[in-house]
XYZ file of N, CA and C in Angstrom:
339
model
N 0.824 -1.186 0.000
C 0.000 0.000 0.000
C 0.867 1.247 0.000
N 1.942 1.217 0.769
C 2.821 2.388 0.811
C 3.493 2.624 -0.535
N 3.869 1.551 -1.200
C 4.494 1.696 -2.521
C 3.492 2.255 -3.529
N 2.245 1.788 -3.464
C 1.206 2.323 -4.361
C 1.015 3.812 -4.106
N 0.954 4.188 -2.837
C 0.770 5.597 -2.481
C 1.901 6.454 -3.040
N 3.129 6.010 -2.862
C 4.282 6.766 -3.343
C 4.308 6.831 -4.871
N 4.037 5.696 -5.515
C 4.039 5.671 -6.982
C 2.976 6.600 -7.546
N 1.776 6.561 -6.984
C 0.688 7.420 -7.470
C 1.029 8.886 -7.266
N 1.604 9.220 -6.118
C 1.923 10.631 -5.858
C 2.951 11.158 -6.857
N 3.850 10.301 -7.313
C 4.844 10.723 -8.312
C 4.256 10.723 -9.726
N 3.512 9.683 -10.050
C 2.994 9.524 -11.413
C 1.950 10.562 -11.798
N 1.113 10.940 -10.855
C 0.024 11.863 -11.191
C 0.538 13.216 -11.676
N 1.751 13.572 -11.311
C 2.334 14.850 -11.719
C 3.199 14.742 -12.973
N 3.380 13.534 -13.476
C 4.148 13.340 -14.702
C 3.247 13.610 -15.901
N 3.761 14.211 -16.952
C 2.930 14.471 -18.130
C 2.266 13.208 -18.699
N 3.007 12.104 -18.717
C 2.458 10.863 -19.270
C 1.751 10.016 -18.216
N 1.727 10.441 -16.959
C 1.097 9.658 -15.902
C 1.889 8.407 -15.614
N 1.196 7.285 -15.447
C 1.879 6.030 -15.176
C 0.908 4.915 -14.841
N 1.458 3.772 -14.526
C 0.668 2.581 -14.210
C 1.263 1.876 -13.010
N 0.415 1.447 -12.087
C 0.810 0.653 -10.928
C 0.411 -0.788 -11.217
N 1.379 -1.695 -11.115
C 1.124 -3.114 -11.325
C 1.334 -3.861 -10.012
N 0.290 -4.538 -9.529
C 0.390 -5.396 -8.344
C 0.373 -6.841 -8.814
N 1.213 -7.662 -8.216
C 1.321 -9.076 -8.597
C 0.468 -9.925 -7.671
N -0.561 -10.571 -8.243
C -1.334 -11.475 -7.400
C -0.798 -12.890 -7.575
N -1.445 -13.844 -6.982
C -0.951 -15.220 -7.036
C -1.961 -16.157 -6.408
N -1.483 -17.281 -5.920
C -2.361 -18.283 -5.316
C -3.199 -17.641 -4.217
N -4.484 -17.906 -4.255
C -5.392 -17.335 -3.272
C -6.132 -16.128 -3.815
N -5.670 -15.548 -4.909
C -6.320 -14.362 -5.469
C -7.746 -14.660 -5.914
N -8.015 -15.919 -6.260
C -9.354 -16.305 -6.707
C -10.273 -16.693 -5.555
N -9.771 -16.621 -4.328
C -10.592 -16.960 -3.169
C -10.464 -18.401 -2.721
N -9.743 -19.216 -3.478
C -9.548 -20.600 -3.065
C -8.565 -20.676 -1.904
N -8.670 -21.736 -1.128
C -7.815 -21.924 0.045
C -6.352 -22.105 -0.360
N -5.464 -21.664 0.510
C -4.024 -21.863 0.324
C -3.464 -22.505 1.594
N -3.738 -23.830 1.780
C -3.267 -24.515 2.988
C -1.769 -24.343 3.191
N -1.368 -24.154 4.413
C 0.021 -23.927 4.847
C 0.538 -22.546 4.443
N -0.246 -21.782 3.683
C 0.179 -20.457 3.238
C -0.969 -19.454 3.389
N -1.656 -19.499 4.521
C -2.855 -18.670 4.722
C -2.559 -17.174 4.584
N -1.483 -16.704 5.192
C -1.172 -15.268 5.113
C -0.870 -14.857 3.678
N -0.149 -15.701 2.945
C 0.163 -15.414 1.544
C -1.125 -15.297 0.732
N -1.996 -16.291 0.851
C -3.250 -16.281 0.095
C -4.136 -15.104 0.458
N -4.172 -14.760 1.727
C -4.997 -13.634 2.172
C -4.505 -12.315 1.575
N -3.198 -12.131 1.519
C -2.680 -10.882 0.954
C -2.907 -10.825 -0.547
N -2.819 -11.950 -1.227
C -3.046 -11.955 -2.676
C -4.520 -11.703 -2.988
N -5.411 -12.247 -2.172
C -6.849 -12.016 -2.369
C -7.177 -10.540 -2.163
N -6.486 -9.890 -1.257
C -6.797 -8.494 -0.943
C -6.384 -7.527 -2.050
N -5.525 -7.960 -2.968
C -5.060 -7.055 -4.025
C -6.188 -6.595 -4.937
N -7.176 -7.443 -5.165
C -8.321 -7.046 -5.998
C -9.071 -5.891 -5.331
N -9.301 -6.005 -4.037
C -9.978 -4.942 -3.286
C -9.144 -3.665 -3.269
N -7.845 -3.806 -3.047
C -6.958 -2.651 -3.046
C -7.016 -1.936 -4.398
N -6.928 -2.697 -5.470
C -6.972 -2.110 -6.806
C -8.260 -1.360 -7.072
N -9.381 -1.969 -6.737
C -10.684 -1.312 -6.951
C -10.797 -0.042 -6.116
N -10.320 -0.100 -4.891
C -10.392 1.077 -4.014
C -9.488 2.194 -4.524
N -8.285 1.849 -4.966
C -7.388 2.869 -5.506
C -7.978 3.504 -6.764
N -8.569 2.688 -7.634
C -9.215 3.224 -8.837
C -10.321 4.204 -8.466
N -11.133 3.847 -7.478
C -12.226 4.727 -7.045
C -11.684 6.028 -6.457
N -10.616 5.926 -5.672
C -10.027 7.129 -5.083
C -9.422 8.037 -6.157
N -8.785 7.439 -7.157
C -8.243 8.237 -8.258
C -9.362 8.947 -9.012
N -10.455 8.241 -9.223
C -11.610 8.834 -9.914
C -12.182 9.993 -9.099
N -12.321 9.797 -7.788
C -12.841 10.858 -6.908
C -11.933 12.088 -6.931
N -10.624 11.845 -7.034
C -9.649 12.942 -7.049
C -9.452 13.502 -8.457
N -10.219 12.970 -9.418
C -10.128 13.399 -10.823
C -8.719 13.227 -11.398
N -8.083 12.120 -11.004
C -6.766 11.761 -11.536
C -6.994 10.665 -12.577
N -6.802 11.016 -13.837
C -7.105 10.055 -14.901
C -5.857 9.554 -15.634
N -4.688 10.017 -15.243
C -3.482 9.607 -15.955
C -2.686 8.514 -15.240
N -3.285 7.884 -14.217
C -2.632 6.789 -13.497
C -3.564 5.580 -13.534
N -3.034 4.450 -14.007
C -3.811 3.217 -14.056
C -3.376 2.243 -12.984
N -4.315 1.437 -12.511
C -4.047 0.416 -11.491
C -4.343 -0.942 -12.119
N -3.395 -1.877 -12.008
C -3.543 -3.179 -12.661
C -3.058 -4.297 -11.750
N -3.636 -5.488 -11.914
C -3.146 -6.701 -11.272
C -2.563 -7.596 -12.347
N -1.405 -8.155 -12.080
C -0.790 -9.138 -12.969
C -0.873 -10.505 -12.323
N -1.208 -11.505 -13.122
C -1.258 -12.888 -12.652
C -0.263 -13.702 -13.459
N 0.960 -13.878 -12.945
C 1.989 -14.538 -13.745
C 1.827 -16.043 -13.885
N 0.892 -16.631 -13.162
C 0.800 -18.089 -13.165
C 1.825 -18.667 -12.202
N 1.999 -19.963 -12.269
C 2.918 -20.607 -11.330
C 4.359 -20.247 -11.665
N 5.060 -19.755 -10.673
C 6.471 -19.420 -10.799
C 7.205 -20.161 -9.687
N 8.246 -20.875 -10.036
C 8.994 -21.639 -9.048
C 9.753 -20.688 -8.121
N 9.367 -20.692 -6.863
C 10.010 -19.860 -5.846
C 10.317 -20.723 -4.629
N 11.094 -20.189 -3.703
C 11.389 -20.931 -2.469
C 10.104 -21.218 -1.691
N 9.179 -20.248 -1.657
C 7.926 -20.459 -0.935
C 7.138 -21.617 -1.542
N 7.037 -21.655 -2.860
C 6.315 -22.730 -3.524
C 6.992 -24.071 -3.265
N 8.295 -24.106 -3.383
C 9.019 -25.365 -3.195
C 8.977 -25.845 -1.744
N 8.799 -24.937 -0.787
C 8.732 -25.357 0.614
C 7.496 -26.205 0.877
N 6.486 -26.081 0.033
C 5.278 -26.891 0.181
C 5.361 -28.218 -0.554
N 6.425 -28.417 -1.315
C 6.605 -29.664 -2.063
C 7.438 -30.612 -1.212
N 6.765 -31.542 -0.555
C 7.480 -32.396 0.393
C 7.769 -33.791 -0.141
N 7.551 -34.021 -1.423
C 7.901 -35.309 -2.023
C 8.631 -35.052 -3.346
N 9.448 -35.988 -3.770
C 10.133 -35.817 -5.066
C 9.147 -35.650 -6.225
N 8.018 -36.352 -6.168
C 7.014 -36.241 -7.239
C 6.421 -34.842 -7.268
N 6.103 -34.288 -6.103
C 5.548 -32.934 -6.050
C 6.549 -31.925 -6.603
N 7.812 -32.061 -6.216
C 8.849 -31.150 -6.714
C 8.999 -31.267 -8.228
N 8.911 -32.481 -8.750
C 9.012 -32.694 -10.189
C 7.901 -31.943 -10.924
N 6.646 -32.101 -10.466
C 5.534 -31.456 -11.153
C 5.570 -29.936 -11.012
N 5.977 -29.448 -9.860
C 6.090 -27.993 -9.692
C 7.146 -27.446 -10.644
N 8.267 -28.129 -10.765
C 9.314 -27.677 -11.687
C 8.848 -27.733 -13.137
N 8.026 -28.719 -13.491
C 7.505 -28.811 -14.863
C 6.499 -27.705 -15.154
N 5.652 -27.392 -14.186
C 4.586 -26.415 -14.394
C 5.027 -24.983 -14.154
N 5.999 -24.802 -13.276
C 6.431 -23.454 -12.916
C 7.313 -22.829 -13.980
N 7.447 -21.538 -13.889
C 8.288 -20.776 -14.826
C 9.728 -21.238 -14.753
N 10.212 -21.483 -13.526
C 11.552 -22.009 -13.374
C 12.644 -20.974 -13.225
N 12.421 -19.765 -13.685
C 13.469 -18.752 -13.605
C 12.858 -17.386 -13.395
N 13.264 -16.734 -12.308
C 12.754 -15.389 -12.064
C 13.283 -14.418 -13.104
N 14.406 -14.748 -13.768
C 14.942 -13.877 -14.809
C 13.971 -13.787 -15.977
N 13.342 -14.907 -16.334
C 12.362 -14.887 -17.421
C 11.189 -13.990 -17.052
N 10.689 -14.124 -15.832
C 9.556 -13.312 -15.394
C 9.931 -11.833 -15.396
N 11.067 -11.512 -14.836
C 11.493 -10.119 -14.786
C 11.622 -9.550 -16.189
N 12.208 -10.314 -17.103
C 12.346 -9.858 -18.481
C 11.009 -9.646 -19.143
N 10.051 -10.548 -18.863
C 8.717 -10.419 -19.440
C 8.000 -9.184 -18.937
N 8.101 -8.916 -17.638
C 7.472 -7.734 -17.076
C 8.150 -6.477 -17.625
N 9.469 -6.520 -17.718
C 10.190 -5.369 -18.255
C 9.768 -5.089 -19.691
N 9.539 -6.148 -20.467
C 9.105 -5.963 -21.861
C 7.726 -5.323 -21.923
N 6.842 -5.696 -21.019
C 5.500 -5.108 -20.987
C 5.569 -3.631 -20.620
N 6.482 -3.275 -19.738
C 6.557 -1.905 -19.259
C 7.227 -0.966 -20.251
N 7.976 -1.472 -21.203
C 8.675 -0.597 -22.153
C 7.841 -0.310 -23.361
């Protein structure tokens, strides 16, 4: 929330405005995230945060700043792998996950340019 506040305060005064991108993930759809309740709860809250920020921008007549949620899909991270307690689970997570944060970062950077 603090980062959104700071980004909006800077972007609204830029001639071209700007865009705030929040990354959601497991739990964003409201489904349970066993063993990761806090993670799922924070990801679910991003939809509400985005809608509220959009409404506040509209009330303040700020139209040059956009609020967006990105859903990258499964990305192999330490948090995800900590829930994989069998070799089979780790195998499937590695097959389904992105596998490299460099790829994700490059993809996001390409979208932003």
